[in-house]
């Protein structure tokens, strides 16, 4: 069923010399399939096909692209249990998680399929001529969004479906009208091949041009770097580590023609516990935060890696409760031995810093690749003095920072780099007393949460998944939700263009029946 | 009246050691004022003040920021003729041009002042809670745009008002809620100081925080590089050469925290003449294009540097007409001896290439710094073989490319880098026969013009002034028009946030009465 080959447009090929296997972390053994890394020629062929497909694909109607996206969703579902099997074998994640993530992936595809039909993403803007204006007449000018060109998507390690082959980046780019070349994550090459087959079949069934989609295997960084440097590639989507994302960003910025990189990278997602909430509901929050820390073996980018509170008896009690709650959690497997090794290494590095107390650490001797969940405790003074303690530990890990007072808490938050999320747990009247603290947090995060946990990223219009660097390389865009399509579009103006030859979105008659900004008024009305 | 000092917040200081003067290109002599380049300490003080002002200024209401912008416009007008005098002495441009450009600058300031009152720039997006949703309830999520932080604006050489101290970049950044530090252009230090005084007085009159605006002198690249590398600076606006823009882009990309750079750079702005238009109206277009080439001594980024046509008797006739028209133009001064020197150097470089014919060149011995307007002619074969001929010559210069046939014309356009504009001159029925050509042009430009000239950039919603690299470093944003504000904003999501503590733009009651996207519907209605 799995060939180990690269999907280069409609062809499955394996011309390269380098082979590799994926790994089952639960069985602690290699999976049976042999994957062939994409050769230089296969990479160039994929980008050349995408470049050739681009002028054709960008002119397909929203209805046609929508049908393509919905058919991808159908084809993924048609793969049935076989796909779930491979997902689990390549990730160590549970079948339940696999099914939920598949559902999310299908929902994303259908959300973009639906959104492009409404045409809001086109941002159609029209300023009609004013021939009588003095001293100079105004000429008719109309603006809309068009796709930017072939996109490369790097599959993530921690979302083999939802942020990989046909995940949010691919779905949004295809919706925008951009061909996509996926570089599959080495850990999930089989999952990616199967999903790529679904995408390819959908492309054929719906009459999409050859090269609208390719999926390339890689075992190291070479395939990715060649793709980033290919002049036919016009933007990059990436989900992963700061180190990986920054390397891609740097390579893209050094090109003769620099291109945008949307890398969603690291975050420690600070959670702030305000005094009243601690006094009244510390047990409830210890339970919720413990669940958020250990969800998916802590392998979420929104994992709460730092919890702040002001020194008090209630905070001490919370500390005990969190330790107790987290030790109740049954350890589970990480995605891969390398990820497990990094988890242990990074955790030990933090444990080894001065003035660090371990308040909970699962002490069981575990099966290979399973993670011992851990919570450390430090003072705000230690946090402020030691930047090593600001680093993300990817896994079921968190650190409680006890602050001397509110000012010290503000200083801690103010010392932090950009974050995907910031969370405040408190009572409503407490928030009003902490406006400065909220302001400090707001200017550092992409999403600010009240009385909740940061894990769980809703796919909707109002979601911002991203944030100031290093949470992402471009804080002005979201990686999740319908507005993720904005990453792959650029505006163009048509000046004095004949109505009949304008794109439908800009024609006087408004044939697409979309909301447009006409002479500064938002309207559905045609121009008479 | 001109002190030669730096405007560091509300203070005029001159602590640096390096001094310089501006130059009057008409009189071919230095102007009398001595400017002191900003010292390292003054630069750091300006960014520190801006950083301190940011949390205060971003929370001022749109009404307050709008008043600030309108007062800047008033204060600029209050400077009266004295400002126009200095503008002319530092640029060699005419009083008429100075007044038009001042008018444009005032219009820009008032446009942004007006636009922020409507609140569309906030892009308020709300997805309300669905507690009954299965399998998980949906939590209330609301998203809006917030300013990104202190901005540095590099004053341009060719627009001493409109793309300098209180020009489009500054006006849009202040409108967005970002403090601004201007690095004035060395050629226009006096003009910049006077405008900076107007901005500073407006800030004081309207109660803006200290540090919301500074204006720093520089004679070389050092001040700019220190500003780009300052960790408190969060984005850059630049208008100028590819070399300058790319250097700033590269420095910003190498920072520990990379920041966005909006550099509007070079463009040769291809104009395509279709056969029927040539047959029927070649004289009219020769006149119009000649005017566009020589407008403002050719010192516009939208100057038409390349004109394409298909070989024919009509094209030969157009060639003669263009040569004749352009020789009728009375030569005028360039902005500065350096710009004049570069013009001559770059023009001679192109004249010196193989198979280049000079069809028109003003042969008069001119006053120093005046430019001899020039038009060259080459074949499409020569254009395709020699990339040197794709380079911009900044000044009253253009090149006619005669193409063997339509395919060769398409190949020429397809070989070009990104452009601010592309223009097609033809009859409507001709356009329909040239869909492929239009498609090729469209994917390379920010604005596509029919039957017009590229110079003249309207300040309106539908304007896109920018384009694929190297026209700009970020094709997804415009430098002109109300949407230029988008460069200085980023989205943030509020999750489960108490209504009373949400920003006004996101409150249930919609107190700002702005259009919002609520549960995928665009509406003015409050949420009940």
PDB file of N, CA and C in Angstrom, chain A residues 270-356:
ATOM      1  N   UNK A 270       2.796  31.451  28.828  1.00  0.00           N
ATOM      2  CA  UNK A 270       2.651  31.754  30.246  1.00  0.00           C
ATOM      3  C   UNK A 270       1.186  31.758  30.716  1.00  0.00           C
ATOM      4  N   UNK A 271       0.992  31.225  31.907  1.00  0.00           N
ATOM      5  CA  UNK A 271      -0.319  31.252  32.564  1.00  0.00           C
ATOM      6  C   UNK A 271      -0.143  32.017  33.867  1.00  0.00           C
ATOM      7  N   UNK A 272      -0.993  33.015  34.087  1.00  0.00           N
ATOM      8  CA  UNK A 272      -0.903  33.824  35.306  1.00  0.00           C
ATOM      9  C   UNK A 272      -2.098  33.514  36.203  1.00  0.00           C
ATOM     10  N   UNK A 273      -1.813  33.158  37.451  1.00  0.00           N
ATOM     11  CA  UNK A 273      -2.883  32.876  38.414  1.00  0.00           C
ATOM     12  C   UNK A 273      -3.043  34.093  39.322  1.00  0.00           C
ATOM     13  N   UNK A 274      -4.189  34.729  39.286  1.00  0.00           N
ATOM     14  CA  UNK A 274      -4.416  35.890  40.153  1.00  0.00           C
ATOM     15  C   UNK A 274      -4.888  35.413  41.539  1.00  0.00           C
ATOM     16  N   UNK A 275      -4.665  36.246  42.554  1.00  0.00           N
ATOM     17  CA  UNK A 275      -4.880  35.795  43.951  1.00  0.00           C
ATOM     18  C   UNK A 275      -6.275  35.234  44.254  1.00  0.00           C
ATOM     19  N   UNK A 276      -7.334  35.900  43.816  1.00  0.00           N
ATOM     20  CA  UNK A 276      -8.675  35.426  44.219  1.00  0.00           C
ATOM     21  C   UNK A 276      -8.978  34.055  43.651  1.00  0.00           C
ATOM     22  N   UNK A 277      -8.565  33.842  42.381  1.00  0.00           N
ATOM     23  CA  UNK A 277      -8.807  32.543  41.764  1.00  0.00           C
ATOM     24  C   UNK A 277      -8.063  31.463  42.534  1.00  0.00           C
ATOM     25  N   UNK A 278      -6.839  31.806  42.971  1.00  0.00           N
ATOM     26  CA  UNK A 278      -6.061  30.846  43.761  1.00  0.00           C
ATOM     27  C   UNK A 278      -6.758  30.550  45.088  1.00  0.00           C
ATOM     28  N   UNK A 279      -7.271  31.599  45.697  1.00  0.00           N
ATOM     29  CA  UNK A 279      -7.944  31.420  46.987  1.00  0.00           C
ATOM     30  C   UNK A 279      -9.188  30.561  46.869  1.00  0.00           C
ATOM     31  N   UNK A 280      -9.936  30.800  45.764  1.00  0.00           N
ATOM     32  CA  UNK A 280     -11.265  30.189  45.687  1.00  0.00           C
ATOM     33  C   UNK A 280     -11.318  28.878  44.909  1.00  0.00           C
ATOM     34  N   UNK A 281     -10.433  28.720  43.918  1.00  0.00           N
ATOM     35  CA  UNK A 281     -10.586  27.551  43.048  1.00  0.00           C
ATOM     36  C   UNK A 281      -9.264  26.925  42.665  1.00  0.00           C
ATOM     37  N   UNK A 282      -8.310  26.903  43.586  1.00  0.00           N
ATOM     38  CA  UNK A 282      -6.986  26.426  43.200  1.00  0.00           C
ATOM     39  C   UNK A 282      -7.014  24.967  42.754  1.00  0.00           C
ATOM     40  N   UNK A 283      -7.856  24.165  43.363  1.00  0.00           N
ATOM     41  CA  UNK A 283      -7.929  22.748  42.989  1.00  0.00           C
ATOM     42  C   UNK A 283      -8.411  22.551  41.568  1.00  0.00           C
ATOM     43  N   UNK A 284      -9.443  23.288  41.222  1.00  0.00           N
ATOM     44  CA  UNK A 284      -9.991  23.207  39.869  1.00  0.00           C
ATOM     45  C   UNK A 284      -8.928  23.561  38.829  1.00  0.00           C
ATOM     46  N   UNK A 285      -8.181  24.633  39.098  1.00  0.00           N
ATOM     47  CA  UNK A 285      -7.187  25.083  38.116  1.00  0.00           C
ATOM     48  C   UNK A 285      -5.967  24.188  38.087  1.00  0.00           C
ATOM     49  N   UNK A 286      -5.603  23.617  39.234  1.00  0.00           N
ATOM     50  CA  UNK A 286      -4.489  22.657  39.243  1.00  0.00           C
ATOM     51  C   UNK A 286      -4.840  21.474  38.345  1.00  0.00           C
ATOM     52  N   UNK A 287      -6.071  21.043  38.418  1.00  0.00           N
ATOM     53  CA  UNK A 287      -6.532  19.922  37.586  1.00  0.00           C
ATOM     54  C   UNK A 287      -6.517  20.291  36.106  1.00  0.00           C
ATOM     55  N   UNK A 288      -7.055  21.472  35.793  1.00  0.00           N
ATOM     56  CA  UNK A 288      -7.140  21.885  34.389  1.00  0.00           C
ATOM     57  C   UNK A 288      -5.759  22.093  33.785  1.00  0.00           C
ATOM     58  N   UNK A 289      -4.884  22.747  34.551  1.00  0.00           N
ATOM     59  CA  UNK A 289      -3.542  23.035  34.019  1.00  0.00           C
ATOM     60  C   UNK A 289      -2.744  21.745  33.884  1.00  0.00           C
ATOM     61  N   UNK A 290      -2.883  20.852  34.833  1.00  0.00           N
ATOM     62  CA  UNK A 290      -2.214  19.557  34.725  1.00  0.00           C
ATOM     63  C   UNK A 290      -2.647  18.830  33.447  1.00  0.00           C
ATOM     64  N   UNK A 291      -3.930  18.881  33.160  1.00  0.00           N
ATOM     65  CA  UNK A 291      -4.440  18.252  31.932  1.00  0.00           C
ATOM     66  C   UNK A 291      -3.862  18.896  30.689  1.00  0.00           C
ATOM     67  N   UNK A 292      -3.740  20.220  30.724  1.00  0.00           N
ATOM     68  CA  UNK A 292      -3.218  20.943  29.559  1.00  0.00           C
ATOM     69  C   UNK A 292      -1.731  20.650  29.350  1.00  0.00           C
ATOM     70  N   UNK A 293      -0.988  20.513  30.463  1.00  0.00           N
ATOM     71  CA  UNK A 293       0.457  20.247  30.364  1.00  0.00           C
ATOM     72  C   UNK A 293       0.722  18.873  29.750  1.00  0.00           C
ATOM     73  N   UNK A 294      -0.123  17.908  30.079  1.00  0.00           N
ATOM     74  CA  UNK A 294       0.162  16.528  29.686  1.00  0.00           C
ATOM     75  C   UNK A 294      -0.624  16.067  28.464  1.00  0.00           C
ATOM     76  N   UNK A 295      -1.535  16.899  27.968  1.00  0.00           N
ATOM     77  CA  UNK A 295      -2.335  16.543  26.790  1.00  0.00           C
ATOM     78  C   UNK A 295      -1.412  16.185  25.619  1.00  0.00           C
ATOM     79  N   UNK A 296      -1.677  15.033  25.000  1.00  0.00           N
ATOM     80  CA  UNK A 296      -0.854  14.626  23.846  1.00  0.00           C
ATOM     81  C   UNK A 296       0.614  14.491  24.220  1.00  0.00           C
ATOM     82  N   UNK A 297       0.891  13.998  25.446  1.00  0.00           N
ATOM     83  CA  UNK A 297       2.257  13.901  25.986  1.00  0.00           C
ATOM     84  C   UNK A 297       2.969  15.265  25.906  1.00  0.00           C
ATOM     85  N   UNK A 298       2.189  16.323  26.075  1.00  0.00           N
ATOM     86  CA  UNK A 298       2.754  17.685  26.128  1.00  0.00           C
ATOM     87  C   UNK A 298       3.293  18.186  24.801  1.00  0.00           C
ATOM     88  N   UNK A 299       2.929  17.501  23.723  1.00  0.00           N
ATOM     89  CA  UNK A 299       3.523  17.837  22.427  1.00  0.00           C
ATOM     90  C   UNK A 299       2.659  18.810  21.625  1.00  0.00           C
ATOM     91  N   UNK A 300       2.208  19.859  22.271  1.00  0.00           N
ATOM     92  CA  UNK A 300       1.471  20.921  21.590  1.00  0.00           C
ATOM     93  C   UNK A 300       2.240  22.229  21.717  1.00  0.00           C
ATOM     94  N   UNK A 301       2.173  23.044  20.671  1.00  0.00           N
ATOM     95  CA  UNK A 301       2.888  24.324  20.711  1.00  0.00           C
ATOM     96  C   UNK A 301       2.237  25.284  21.705  1.00  0.00           C
ATOM     97  N   UNK A 302       1.013  24.983  22.113  1.00  0.00           N
ATOM     98  CA  UNK A 302       0.330  25.865  23.066  1.00  0.00           C
ATOM     99  C   UNK A 302       0.394  25.323  24.503  1.00  0.00           C
ATOM    100  N   UNK A 303       1.241  24.328  24.709  1.00  0.00           N
ATOM    101  CA  UNK A 303       1.443  23.732  26.030  1.00  0.00           C
ATOM    102  C   UNK A 303       1.855  24.795  27.064  1.00  0.00           C
ATOM    103  N   UNK A 304       1.193  24.837  28.231  1.00  0.00           N
ATOM    104  CA  UNK A 304       1.557  25.866  29.233  1.00  0.00           C
ATOM    105  C   UNK A 304       2.858  25.516  29.948  1.00  0.00           C
ATOM    106  N   UNK A 305       3.957  26.123  29.517  1.00  0.00           N
ATOM    107  CA  UNK A 305       5.281  25.797  30.044  1.00  0.00           C
ATOM    108  C   UNK A 305       5.698  26.626  31.240  1.00  0.00           C
ATOM    109  N   UNK A 306       4.943  27.685  31.520  1.00  0.00           N
ATOM    110  CA  UNK A 306       5.253  28.537  32.667  1.00  0.00           C
ATOM    111  C   UNK A 306       3.954  28.945  33.345  1.00  0.00           C
ATOM    112  N   UNK A 307       3.934  28.820  34.680  1.00  0.00           N
ATOM    113  CA  UNK A 307       2.758  29.231  35.454  1.00  0.00           C
ATOM    114  C   UNK A 307       3.246  30.225  36.512  1.00  0.00           C
ATOM    115  N   UNK A 308       2.645  31.418  36.529  1.00  0.00           N
ATOM    116  CA  UNK A 308       3.069  32.469  37.458  1.00  0.00           C
ATOM    117  C   UNK A 308       2.012  32.716  38.532  1.00  0.00           C
ATOM    118  N   UNK A 309       2.471  32.930  39.752  1.00  0.00           N
ATOM    119  CA  UNK A 309       1.558  33.344  40.815  1.00  0.00           C
ATOM    120  C   UNK A 309       2.311  34.174  41.840  1.00  0.00           C
ATOM    121  N   UNK A 310       1.559  34.900  42.650  1.00  0.00           N
ATOM    122  CA  UNK A 310       2.196  35.708  43.700  1.00  0.00           C
ATOM    123  C   UNK A 310       2.233  34.895  44.997  1.00  0.00           C
ATOM    124  N   UNK A 311       3.417  34.915  45.641  1.00  0.00           N
ATOM    125  CA  UNK A 311       3.634  34.120  46.856  1.00  0.00           C
ATOM    126  C   UNK A 311       2.493  34.273  47.858  1.00  0.00           C
ATOM    127  N   UNK A 312       1.963  33.161  48.315  1.00  0.00           N
ATOM    128  CA  UNK A 312       0.874  33.172  49.306  1.00  0.00           C
ATOM    129  C   UNK A 312       0.656  31.734  49.743  1.00  0.00           C
ATOM    130  N   UNK A 313      -0.128  31.566  50.798  1.00  0.00           N
ATOM    131  CA  UNK A 313      -0.469  30.216  51.218  1.00  0.00           C
ATOM    132  C   UNK A 313      -1.240  29.509  50.115  1.00  0.00           C
ATOM    133  N   UNK A 314      -2.108  30.285  49.457  1.00  0.00           N
ATOM    134  CA  UNK A 314      -2.922  29.688  48.396  1.00  0.00           C
ATOM    135  C   UNK A 314      -2.040  29.195  47.253  1.00  0.00           C
ATOM    136  N   UNK A 315      -0.970  29.933  46.936  1.00  0.00           N
ATOM    137  CA  UNK A 315      -0.083  29.493  45.861  1.00  0.00           C
ATOM    138  C   UNK A 315       0.669  28.227  46.271  1.00  0.00           C
ATOM    139  N   UNK A 316       1.072  28.165  47.540  1.00  0.00           N
ATOM    140  CA  UNK A 316       1.734  26.943  48.027  1.00  0.00           C
ATOM    141  C   UNK A 316       0.793  25.755  47.903  1.00  0.00           C
ATOM    142  N   UNK A 317      -0.459  26.013  48.261  1.00  0.00           N
ATOM    143  CA  UNK A 317      -1.444  24.933  48.167  1.00  0.00           C
ATOM    144  C   UNK A 317      -1.620  24.502  46.709  1.00  0.00           C
ATOM    145  N   UNK A 318      -1.705  25.503  45.810  1.00  0.00           N
ATOM    146  CA  UNK A 318      -1.829  25.206  44.381  1.00  0.00           C
ATOM    147  C   UNK A 318      -0.642  24.380  43.910  1.00  0.00           C
ATOM    148  N   UNK A 319       0.537  24.750  44.382  1.00  0.00           N
ATOM    149  CA  UNK A 319       1.755  24.041  43.995  1.00  0.00           C
ATOM    150  C   UNK A 319       1.642  22.557  44.365  1.00  0.00           C
ATOM    151  N   UNK A 320       1.178  22.305  45.574  1.00  0.00           N
ATOM    152  CA  UNK A 320       0.998  20.912  46.007  1.00  0.00           C
ATOM    153  C   UNK A 320      -0.049  20.207  45.158  1.00  0.00           C
ATOM    154  N   UNK A 321      -1.148  20.945  44.876  1.00  0.00           N
ATOM    155  CA  UNK A 321      -2.235  20.344  44.101  1.00  0.00           C
ATOM    156  C   UNK A 321      -1.780  20.026  42.680  1.00  0.00           C
ATOM    157  N   UNK A 322      -1.033  20.958  42.078  1.00  0.00           N
ATOM    158  CA  UNK A 322      -0.562  20.725  40.708  1.00  0.00           C
ATOM    159  C   UNK A 322       0.358  19.509  40.687  1.00  0.00           C
ATOM    160  N   UNK A 323       1.262  19.450  41.679  1.00  0.00           N
ATOM    161  CA  UNK A 323       2.180  18.302  41.758  1.00  0.00           C
ATOM    162  C   UNK A 323       1.392  17.003  41.891  1.00  0.00           C
ATOM    163  N   UNK A 324       0.410  17.039  42.737  1.00  0.00           N
ATOM    164  CA  UNK A 324      -0.393  15.832  42.971  1.00  0.00           C
ATOM    165  C   UNK A 324      -1.185  15.454  41.727  1.00  0.00           C
ATOM    166  N   UNK A 325      -1.788  16.449  41.064  1.00  0.00           N
ATOM    167  CA  UNK A 325      -2.587  16.179  39.865  1.00  0.00           C
ATOM    168  C   UNK A 325      -1.733  15.592  38.746  1.00  0.00           C
ATOM    169  N   UNK A 326      -0.558  16.184  38.570  1.00  0.00           N
ATOM    170  CA  UNK A 326       0.242  15.777  37.414  1.00  0.00           C
ATOM    171  C   UNK A 326       0.819  14.375  37.621  1.00  0.00           C
ATOM    172  N   UNK A 327       1.021  14.017  38.881  1.00  0.00           N
ATOM    173  CA  UNK A 327       1.549  12.670  39.130  1.00  0.00           C
ATOM    174  C   UNK A 327       0.492  11.591  38.925  1.00  0.00           C
ATOM    175  N   UNK A 328      -0.783  12.031  38.908  1.00  0.00           N
ATOM    176  CA  UNK A 328      -1.863  11.064  38.653  1.00  0.00           C
ATOM    177  C   UNK A 328      -1.931  10.649  37.187  1.00  0.00           C
ATOM    178  N   UNK A 329      -1.331  11.462  36.321  1.00  0.00           N
ATOM    179  CA  UNK A 329      -1.449  11.215  34.877  1.00  0.00           C
ATOM    180  C   UNK A 329      -0.610   9.997  34.494  1.00  0.00           C
ATOM    181  N   UNK A 330      -1.191   9.119  33.678  1.00  0.00           N
ATOM    182  CA  UNK A 330      -0.467   7.931  33.220  1.00  0.00           C
ATOM    183  C   UNK A 330       0.464   8.337  32.077  1.00  0.00           C
ATOM    184  N   UNK A 331       1.778   8.090  32.203  1.00  0.00           N
ATOM    185  CA  UNK A 331       2.710   8.499  31.148  1.00  0.00           C
ATOM    186  C   UNK A 331       2.366   7.873  29.803  1.00  0.00           C
ATOM    187  N   UNK A 332       2.740   8.577  28.747  1.00  0.00           N
ATOM    188  CA  UNK A 332       2.448   8.085  27.401  1.00  0.00           C
ATOM    189  C   UNK A 332       3.673   8.319  26.522  1.00  0.00           C
ATOM    190  N   UNK A 333       3.587   7.785  25.297  1.00  0.00           N
ATOM    191  CA  UNK A 333       4.737   7.800  24.397  1.00  0.00           C
ATOM    192  C   UNK A 333       4.912   9.158  23.741  1.00  0.00           C
ATOM    193  N   UNK A 334       6.138   9.521  23.481  1.00  0.00           N
ATOM    194  CA  UNK A 334       6.400  10.691  22.644  1.00  0.00           C
ATOM    195  C   UNK A 334       6.442  10.224  21.181  1.00  0.00           C
ATOM    196  N   UNK A 335       6.590  11.202  20.269  1.00  0.00           N
ATOM    197  CA  UNK A 335       6.439  10.906  18.845  1.00  0.00           C
ATOM    198  C   UNK A 335       7.576  10.072  18.277  1.00  0.00           C
ATOM    199  N   UNK A 336       8.751  10.153  18.906  1.00  0.00           N
ATOM    200  CA  UNK A 336       9.937   9.600  18.256  1.00  0.00           C
ATOM    201  C   UNK A 336      11.064   9.578  19.283  1.00  0.00           C
ATOM    202  N   UNK A 337      12.011   8.641  19.174  1.00  0.00           N
ATOM    203  CA  UNK A 337      13.133   8.622  20.128  1.00  0.00           C
ATOM    204  C   UNK A 337      13.886   9.953  20.183  1.00  0.00           C
ATOM    205  N   UNK A 338      14.030  10.634  19.046  1.00  0.00           N
ATOM    206  CA  UNK A 338      14.761  11.912  19.047  1.00  0.00           C
ATOM    207  C   UNK A 338      14.034  12.957  19.884  1.00  0.00           C
ATOM    208  N   UNK A 339      12.723  13.002  19.732  1.00  0.00           N
ATOM    209  CA  UNK A 339      11.939  13.966  20.505  1.00  0.00           C
ATOM    210  C   UNK A 339      12.009  13.625  21.987  1.00  0.00           C
ATOM    211  N   UNK A 340      11.965  12.336  22.289  1.00  0.00           N
ATOM    212  CA  UNK A 340      12.091  11.912  23.680  1.00  0.00           C
ATOM    213  C   UNK A 340      13.459  12.279  24.245  1.00  0.00           C
ATOM    214  N   UNK A 341      14.489  12.079  23.443  1.00  0.00           N
ATOM    215  CA  UNK A 341      15.848  12.407  23.882  1.00  0.00           C
ATOM    216  C   UNK A 341      15.979  13.916  24.148  1.00  0.00           C
ATOM    217  N   UNK A 342      15.435  14.713  23.228  1.00  0.00           N
ATOM    218  CA  UNK A 342      15.488  16.175  23.416  1.00  0.00           C
ATOM    219  C   UNK A 342      14.711  16.596  24.663  1.00  0.00           C
ATOM    220  N   UNK A 343      13.568  15.944  24.880  1.00  0.00           N
ATOM    221  CA  UNK A 343      12.768  16.262  26.064  1.00  0.00           C
ATOM    222  C   UNK A 343      13.598  16.047  27.322  1.00  0.00           C
ATOM    223  N   UNK A 344      14.205  14.887  27.415  1.00  0.00           N
ATOM    224  CA  UNK A 344      14.993  14.550  28.596  1.00  0.00           C
ATOM    225  C   UNK A 344      16.163  15.516  28.756  1.00  0.00           C
ATOM    226  N   UNK A 345      16.834  15.772  27.636  1.00  0.00           N
ATOM    227  CA  UNK A 345      17.997  16.665  27.675  1.00  0.00           C
ATOM    228  C   UNK A 345      17.600  18.073  28.146  1.00  0.00           C
ATOM    229  N   UNK A 346      16.552  18.620  27.551  1.00  0.00           N
ATOM    230  CA  UNK A 346      16.148  20.001  27.880  1.00  0.00           C
ATOM    231  C   UNK A 346      15.618  20.113  29.303  1.00  0.00           C
ATOM    232  N   UNK A 347      14.901  19.081  29.710  1.00  0.00           N
ATOM    233  CA  UNK A 347      14.372  19.050  31.072  1.00  0.00           C
ATOM    234  C   UNK A 347      15.520  18.990  32.091  1.00  0.00           C
ATOM    235  N   UNK A 348      16.489  18.126  31.837  1.00  0.00           N
ATOM    236  CA  UNK A 348      17.613  17.991  32.766  1.00  0.00           C
ATOM    237  C   UNK A 348      18.424  19.282  32.824  1.00  0.00           C
ATOM    238  N   UNK A 349      18.525  19.940  31.672  1.00  0.00           N
ATOM    239  CA  UNK A 349      19.259  21.213  31.619  1.00  0.00           C
ATOM    240  C   UNK A 349      18.601  22.228  32.574  1.00  0.00           C
ATOM    241  N   UNK A 350      17.288  22.301  32.553  1.00  0.00           N
ATOM    242  CA  UNK A 350      16.591  23.241  33.430  1.00  0.00           C
ATOM    243  C   UNK A 350      16.668  22.791  34.889  1.00  0.00           C
ATOM    244  N   UNK A 351      16.539  21.494  35.095  1.00  0.00           N
ATOM    245  CA  UNK A 351      16.656  20.971  36.468  1.00  0.00           C
ATOM    246  C   UNK A 351      18.025  21.285  37.066  1.00  0.00           C
ATOM    247  N   UNK A 352      19.025  21.333  36.204  1.00  0.00           N
ATOM    248  CA  UNK A 352      20.400  21.549  36.652  1.00  0.00           C
ATOM    249  C   UNK A 352      20.750  22.998  36.938  1.00  0.00           C
ATOM    250  N   UNK A 353      19.855  23.926  36.652  1.00  0.00           N
ATOM    251  CA  UNK A 353      20.134  25.340  36.941  1.00  0.00           C
ATOM    252  C   UNK A 353      20.047  25.587  38.456  1.00  0.00           C
ATOM    253  N   UNK A 354      20.691  26.657  38.908  1.00  0.00           N
ATOM    254  CA  UNK A 354      20.660  26.989  40.342  1.00  0.00           C
ATOM    255  C   UNK A 354      19.255  27.396  40.776  1.00  0.00           C
ATOM    256  N   UNK A 355      18.939  27.099  42.024  1.00  0.00           N
ATOM    257  CA  UNK A 355      17.681  27.526  42.670  1.00  0.00           C
ATOM    258  C   UNK A 355      16.440  26.976  41.972  1.00  0.00           C
ATOM    259  N   UNK A 356      16.556  25.765  41.454  1.00  0.00           N
ATOM    260  CA  UNK A 356      15.409  25.133  40.811  1.00  0.00           C
ATOM    261  C   UNK A 356      14.962  23.954  41.677  1.00  0.00           C
TER     262      UNK A 356
END
